[in-house]
Coordinates of C-alpha atoms and ligand atoms in Angstrom, one line a residue:
X206 CA 121.6 149.5 76.8
X207 CA 125.2 149.2 77.6
X208 CA 127.7 147.6 75.4
X209 CA 131.0 148.3 77.2
X210 CA 130.3 147.3 80.8
X211 CA 128.3 144.7 82.5
X212 CA 124.6 144.0 81.6
X213 CA 122.3 146.8 82.5
X214 CA 118.5 146.3 83.0
X215 CA 116.7 149.6 82.4
X216 CA 113.3 149.7 84.3
X217 CA 113.1 153.5 83.9
X218 CA 109.8 155.1 83.7
X219 CA 110.6 157.3 80.7
X220 CA 112.6 158.0 78.6
X221 CA 113.1 154.4 78.7
X222 CA 114.7 151.3 77.1
X223 CA 114.4 150.8 73.3
X224 CA 115.5 147.9 71.3
X225 CA 119.3 147.6 70.9
X226 CA 118.9 147.2 67.2
X227 CA 117.2 150.7 67.2
X228 CA 120.2 152.3 69.1
X229 CA 122.6 150.7 66.7
X230 CA 120.8 151.8 63.6
X231 CA 120.1 155.3 64.9
X232 CA 123.8 155.8 65.8
X233 CA 124.8 154.6 62.3
X234 CA 122.4 157.2 60.7
X235 CA 124.0 160.0 62.7
X236 CA 127.2 159.3 60.9
X237 CA 126.0 158.3 57.5
X238 CA 122.2 158.1 56.8
X239 CA 121.4 155.3 54.3
X240 CA 124.9 155.5 52.6
X241 CA 124.2 159.1 51.6
X242 CA 127.4 160.5 53.1
X243 CA 125.0 162.7 55.1
X244 CA 124.0 162.5 58.8
X245 CA 120.2 162.2 59.5
X246 CA 120.8 165.4 61.7
X247 CA 121.8 167.6 58.6
X248 CA 119.2 166.6 56.0
X249 CA 116.2 168.8 55.1
X250 CA 113.0 167.7 56.2
X251 CA 111.4 168.3 52.8
X252 CA 114.0 166.4 50.9
X253 CA 113.5 162.9 49.3
X254 CA 115.8 161.6 52.0
X255 CA 113.5 162.4 55.0
X256 CA 110.0 162.3 53.4
X257 CA 110.1 158.4 53.2
X258 CA 110.9 158.3 56.8
X259 CA 107.8 160.2 57.7
X260 CA 105.8 158.3 55.3
X261 CA 107.0 155.0 56.7
X262 CA 106.4 156.0 60.3
X263 CA 102.9 157.0 59.5
X264 CA 102.1 154.1 57.4
X265 CA 103.4 151.8 60.2
X266 CA 101.1 153.3 62.7
X267 CA 98.1 152.8 60.4
X268 CA 99.2 149.2 60.0
X269 CA 100.2 148.3 63.5
X270 CA 96.9 149.8 64.9
X271 CA 94.8 148.7 61.8
X272 CA 93.5 152.1 61.4
X273 CA 90.6 153.0 59.0
X274 CA 90.8 155.9 56.5
X275 CA 89.0 158.3 58.8
X276 CA 92.0 158.1 61.3
X277 CA 94.8 160.4 60.5
X278 CA 98.4 160.0 61.9
X279 CA 100.4 162.9 62.9
X280 CA 103.9 163.4 64.6
X281 CA 103.9 166.7 66.6
X282 CA 106.1 168.6 68.8
X283 CA 105.7 169.4 72.5
X284 CA 105.3 166.1 74.4
X285 CA 102.0 164.7 75.6
X286 CA 101.8 167.6 77.9
X287 CA 101.0 169.9 74.8
X288 CA 98.3 167.6 73.9
X289 CA 96.6 168.2 77.3
X290 CA 95.7 171.7 75.9
X291 CA 95.7 171.0 72.2
X292 CA 92.9 168.5 72.6
X293 CA 90.4 170.9 74.2
X294 CA 91.5 173.7 72.0
X295 CA 90.5 171.7 69.0
X296 CA 87.5 169.9 70.4
X297 CA 85.9 171.9 73.2
X298 CA 84.0 175.0 72.8
X299 CA 84.0 177.6 75.6
X300 CA 80.2 177.1 76.5
X301 CA 80.7 173.2 76.2
X302 CA 81.4 170.4 78.6
X303 CA 84.0 167.7 78.3
X304 CA 83.9 164.6 80.5
X305 CA 87.3 163.6 82.0
X306 CA 88.2 160.6 84.2
X307 CA 90.5 161.2 87.1
X308 CA 92.9 158.4 87.7
X309 CA 96.0 160.0 88.9
X310 CA 98.6 162.6 88.3
X311 CA 98.5 162.6 84.4
X312 CA 94.8 162.7 84.1
X313 CA 94.8 165.5 86.7
X314 CA 97.1 167.5 84.5
X315 CA 94.9 167.0 81.5
X316 CA 91.8 168.1 83.5
X317 CA 93.5 171.3 84.6
X318 CA 94.5 172.3 81.0
X319 CA 91.0 171.5 79.7
X320 CA 89.4 173.8 82.1
X321 CA 91.3 176.7 80.3
X322 CA 89.0 176.0 77.2
X323 CA 85.6 175.1 78.6
X324 CA 83.6 173.1 81.4
X325 CA 84.9 169.8 82.7
X326 CA 82.8 167.0 84.4
X327 CA 84.5 164.4 86.3
X328 CA 82.9 161.2 84.8
X329 CA 84.8 158.9 87.2
X330 CA 87.5 159.1 89.7
X331 CA 89.6 156.9 91.8
X332 CA 91.0 159.7 93.9
X333 CA 89.2 158.1 97.0
X334 CA 91.3 155.1 96.7
X335 CA 94.4 157.1 96.4
X336 CA 94.5 156.3 92.8
X337 CA 95.1 152.6 93.3
X338 CA 92.0 151.6 91.2
X339 CA 90.4 152.5 87.9
X340 CA 86.7 153.7 88.1
X341 CA 84.2 151.1 87.1
X342 CA 81.0 153.1 86.8
X343 CA 81.3 156.1 84.7
X344 CA 78.7 158.9 84.6
X345 CA 79.1 160.6 81.2
X346 CA 76.8 163.5 80.0
X347 CA 75.5 162.6 76.5
X348 CA 76.1 166.1 75.6
X349 CA 79.8 166.3 76.5
X350 CA 82.1 167.0 73.6
X351 CA 84.2 163.9 74.5
X352 CA 85.3 161.6 77.2
X353 CA 89.0 161.7 78.1
X354 CA 90.8 158.7 79.7
X355 CA 94.4 158.0 80.5
X356 CA 94.8 154.3 79.5
X357 CA 97.8 153.7 81.7
X358 CA 98.7 155.9 84.7
X359 CA 102.5 155.7 84.7
X360 CA 103.0 156.9 88.4
X361 CA 100.0 155.2 90.1
X362 CA 100.7 152.0 88.0
X363 CA 97.1 151.6 87.0
X364 CA 95.8 150.6 83.6
X365 CA 92.3 150.5 81.9
X366 CA 91.4 146.9 81.2
X367 CA 87.8 147.6 80.1
X368 CA 88.0 150.6 77.7
X369 CA 84.7 152.5 77.8
X370 CA 84.1 152.3 74.1
X371 CA 80.5 152.6 74.3
X372 CA 80.4 156.0 76.2
X373 CA 78.3 157.4 73.5
X374 CA 80.5 160.5 72.7
X375 CA 84.0 160.8 71.2
X376 CA 86.6 158.9 73.1
X377 CA 90.1 160.6 73.7
X378 CA 93.0 158.6 75.2
X379 CA 96.3 159.6 76.5
X380 CA 98.2 156.4 75.8
X381 CA 101.7 157.8 76.5
X382 CA 102.7 154.8 78.7
X383 CA 101.0 151.8 77.0
X384 CA 100.7 152.9 73.3
X385 CA 101.2 149.7 71.0
X386 CA 101.7 147.4 74.1
X387 CA 98.3 145.5 73.7
X388 CA 95.6 144.9 71.2
X389 CA 92.8 147.5 71.4
X390 CA 90.2 148.6 69.0
X391 CA 92.0 151.7 68.0
X392 CA 89.3 152.8 65.5
X393 CA 87.0 153.2 68.3
X394 CA 89.0 156.1 69.8
X395 CA 88.5 159.5 68.2
X396 CA 91.9 160.9 69.4
X397 CA 94.9 158.9 70.7
X398 CA 97.9 160.8 71.8
X399 CA 101.3 159.6 73.2
X400 CA 104.7 161.1 74.0
X401 CA 107.1 158.8 72.2
X402 CA 109.7 158.4 74.9
X403 CA 108.0 155.6 76.9
X404 CA 107.0 152.9 74.5
X405 CA 107.8 154.0 70.9
X406 CA 110.9 156.1 70.6
X407 CA 113.0 159.0 71.6
X408 CA 111.7 162.0 73.5
X409 CA 110.7 165.1 71.4
X410 CA 107.9 163.8 69.4
X411 CA 104.1 163.0 70.0
X412 CA 102.1 160.6 68.1
X413 CA 98.5 161.8 67.5
X414 CA 96.0 159.6 65.9
X415 CA 92.8 161.5 65.1
X416 CA 89.4 160.8 63.6
X417 CA 89.2 163.6 61.1
X418 CA 85.4 163.8 61.3
X419 CA 85.3 165.2 64.8
X420 CA 87.3 168.4 63.7
X421 CA 85.9 171.7 62.5
X422 CA 83.3 172.2 65.2
X423 CA 85.1 174.8 67.2
X424 CA 84.5 178.5 67.0
X425 CA 87.6 179.8 68.5
X426 CA 90.5 180.8 66.3
X427 CA 93.3 178.2 66.6
X428 CA 96.9 179.2 66.1
X429 CA 98.2 177.3 63.1
X430 CA 100.8 175.3 65.1
X431 CA 98.1 173.9 67.2
X432 CA 95.3 173.3 64.6
X433 CA 95.0 169.5 63.9
X434 CA 93.4 170.3 60.5
X435 CA 96.4 172.2 59.3
X436 CA 98.8 169.4 60.5
X437 CA 96.6 166.8 58.6
X438 CA 96.6 168.9 55.4
X439 CA 100.3 169.4 55.5
X440 CA 101.0 165.8 56.3
X441 CA 102.7 166.4 59.6
X442 CA 105.2 168.8 57.7
X443 CA 103.6 172.3 58.5
X444 CA 107.0 173.3 60.0
X445 CA 110.2 171.3 60.7
X446 CA 109.2 168.2 62.3
X447 CA 111.6 166.6 65.1
X448 CA 113.5 164.9 62.3
X449 CA 115.7 162.6 64.5
X450 CA 112.9 161.7 66.9
X451 CA 110.6 160.7 64.1
X452 CA 113.4 158.5 62.6
X453 CA 113.7 156.8 66.0
X454 CA 110.1 156.2 66.2
X455 CA 110.1 154.8 62.6
X456 CA 112.9 152.3 63.6
X457 CA 111.1 151.3 66.7
X458 CA 107.9 150.8 64.9
X459 CA 109.8 148.7 62.1
X460 CA 111.2 146.5 65.0
X461 CA 107.7 146.0 66.4
X462 CA 106.3 145.1 63.0
X463 CA 109.0 142.7 62.3
X464 CA 108.3 141.1 65.8
X465 CA 104.8 140.3 64.6
X466 CA 103.1 143.6 65.6
X467 CA 100.8 144.5 68.6
X468 CA 99.4 141.0 69.3
X469 CA 103.0 139.5 69.4
X470 CA 104.2 142.2 71.8
X471 CA 101.2 141.9 73.8
X472 CA 101.9 138.1 74.5
X473 CA 105.4 139.1 75.6
X474 CA 104.1 142.0 77.8
X475 CA 101.6 139.8 79.4
X476 CA 104.3 137.1 80.2
X477 CA 106.5 139.8 81.7
X478 CA 103.9 141.3 83.9
X479 CA 102.4 137.9 85.0
X480 CA 105.8 136.8 86.1
X481 CA 106.4 140.2 87.9
X482 CA 103.1 140.3 89.8
X483 CA 103.1 136.5 90.7
X484 CA 106.4 137.0 92.3
X485 CA 105.5 140.3 93.9
X486 CA 102.4 138.5 95.4
X487 CA 104.2 135.5 96.5
X488 CA 106.9 137.4 98.7
X489 CA 105.8 138.7 102.2
X490 CA 108.5 141.4 102.2
X491 CA 107.0 143.3 99.4
X492 CA 103.5 144.8 99.0
X493 CA 101.6 145.6 95.8
X494 CA 100.0 149.0 95.9
X495 CA 97.3 148.6 93.1
X496 CA 94.1 146.6 93.1
X497 CA 94.7 143.3 91.3
X498 CA 92.4 143.8 88.5
X499 CA 93.5 147.4 87.7
X500 CA 97.4 146.7 87.8
X501 CA 99.4 148.2 85.0
X502 CA 101.2 145.8 82.7
X503 CA 103.7 148.5 81.9
X504 CA 104.5 150.0 85.4
X505 CA 104.7 147.7 88.4
X506 CA 104.4 149.8 91.6
X507 CA 105.1 148.3 95.0
X508 CA 106.4 149.2 98.5
X509 CA 107.8 147.2 101.4
X510 CA 106.1 145.8 104.5
X511 CA 109.1 147.3 106.3
X512 CA 109.9 150.7 104.8
X513 CA 113.4 150.6 106.7
X514 CA 114.4 148.0 104.1
X515 CA 113.7 149.9 101.2
X516 CA 117.1 151.5 100.9
X517 CA 118.9 148.1 101.1
X518 CA 116.9 146.8 98.3
X519 CA 117.5 149.9 96.1
X520 CA 121.1 149.5 96.8
X521 CA 121.2 145.9 95.8
X522 CA 119.3 146.8 92.6
X523 CA 122.0 149.4 91.8
X524 CA 124.8 147.0 92.5
X525 CA 123.1 144.3 90.2
X526 CA 122.7 146.8 87.2
X527 CA 119.0 147.3 87.7
X528 CA 118.4 151.0 86.8
X529 CA 115.4 153.3 87.4
X530 CA 113.4 151.1 90.0
X531 CA 113.0 154.0 92.6
X532 CA 109.4 154.8 92.8
X533 CA 107.9 158.1 91.9
X534 CA 108.4 160.7 94.6
X535 CA 104.7 161.0 95.0
X536 CA 104.2 157.3 95.8
X537 CA 107.5 156.1 97.2
X538 CA 108.7 152.6 97.1
X539 CA 109.5 151.1 93.8
X540 CA 108.4 151.2 90.2
X541 CA 109.5 148.6 87.6
X542 CA 108.7 149.8 84.2
X543 CA 108.2 146.9 81.6
X544 CA 107.7 148.6 78.2
X545 CA 107.7 146.8 75.1
X546 CA 111.5 146.8 74.5
X547 CA 112.2 145.5 78.1
X548 CA 113.3 142.0 77.6
X549 CA 111.7 139.1 79.4
X550 CA 115.1 138.2 80.9
X551 CA 115.2 141.6 82.5
X552 CA 111.9 140.7 84.4
X553 CA 113.5 137.3 85.4
X554 CA 116.6 139.1 86.7
X555 CA 114.7 141.6 88.9
X556 CA 112.2 138.8 90.2
X557 CA 115.1 136.7 91.0
X558 CA 116.7 139.5 92.9
X559 CA 113.3 140.1 94.8
X560 CA 113.1 136.4 95.9
X561 CA 116.8 136.6 97.0
X562 CA 116.2 139.6 99.1
X563 CA 112.9 138.2 100.5
X564 CA 114.6 135.0 101.4
X565 CA 117.2 136.9 103.4
X566 CA 114.5 139.0 105.2
X567 CA 111.5 136.9 105.2
Ligands
PLP120 C1 104.9 160.9 80.6 C2 103.6 161.0 80.5 C3 103.0 162.3 80.0 C4 103.9 163.5 79.7 O1 104.7 163.3 78.6 P1 105.6 164.6 78.2 O2 106.0 163.9 76.7 O3 106.7 164.6 79.1 O4 104.7 165.8 78.0 C5 101.7 162.3 79.9 N1 100.8 161.2 80.1 C6 101.3 160.1 80.5 C7 100.4 159.0 80.7 C8 102.6 159.9 80.7 O5 103.2 158.7 81.1

């Protein structure tokens, strides 16, 4: 967002664009929270000023995801990266097996951490295609403690379209980069986790949704701060939560709810992604990286037929106020992130620029 200078389009992969209303309300709350004369930054987390924020944030997640009573909503510290180890610490005994899918940089990191706690089998991998696809045939041991998937690989630009709901064992998902962007059967997941900073708020807090029935089967002692059961019992208030980050999430969830919820944003996200990929496929100067059916609707990854032109396009983007389009260093090229709060107009703007560039060089 930018209120003082020319229009800026923020395609950054994370932290990323949030609704303008959220920035405005959050900035007001820093000065004067709900006409209390206090800043949101100075109120106690156990006061009757903050408790309603936490309650509303949790209730909105339940409502937006249509969660049943078995599913608990937590807001925890540490980023999604902490969940890479917190999940196996709570769900995987040392002598047991967990099934993981390997779809790119993020799932690889999750796999690495899980190996510290138990055995890992790779139930499906797209390593052979250089992570440009999503594996279709999974091989999951029925005795595995859970299956882990990364629903959207933020760097590779792939996304699971067919969720393996019927894998026969508890399903765990890292949804950091597509949380609440599309309608899924959220109750069929046993753990969902997401760092807030891509699709639902400010950095500094994680959403964790957990089916409480899968807990309590672990023999190792778990430090309190990492024990899901204690966080559930304490209502996400075992220690000081990241107060401001939870507040920003609450505002973003309110915005999403007012918009019509997940099915409403899904329609907008589909329209954005369809415009983006249709344009990409129509221009010979640019080249998509990901197999058509596995393309992420959140992160559009592409390169150029002639890599020598990449700098010129990047400079043009910069000149036109298009921010954050440089590809991840491991993939190169470009990445256009189209998270929930990115407006359709921003996708129109960048696709127009791509057409203009292509006309000049085609
Ligand atoms: C960004 C990201 C992470 C890491 O999140 P942190 O909050 O920085 O720990 C994990 N998984 C996915 C899919 C991501 O996009």
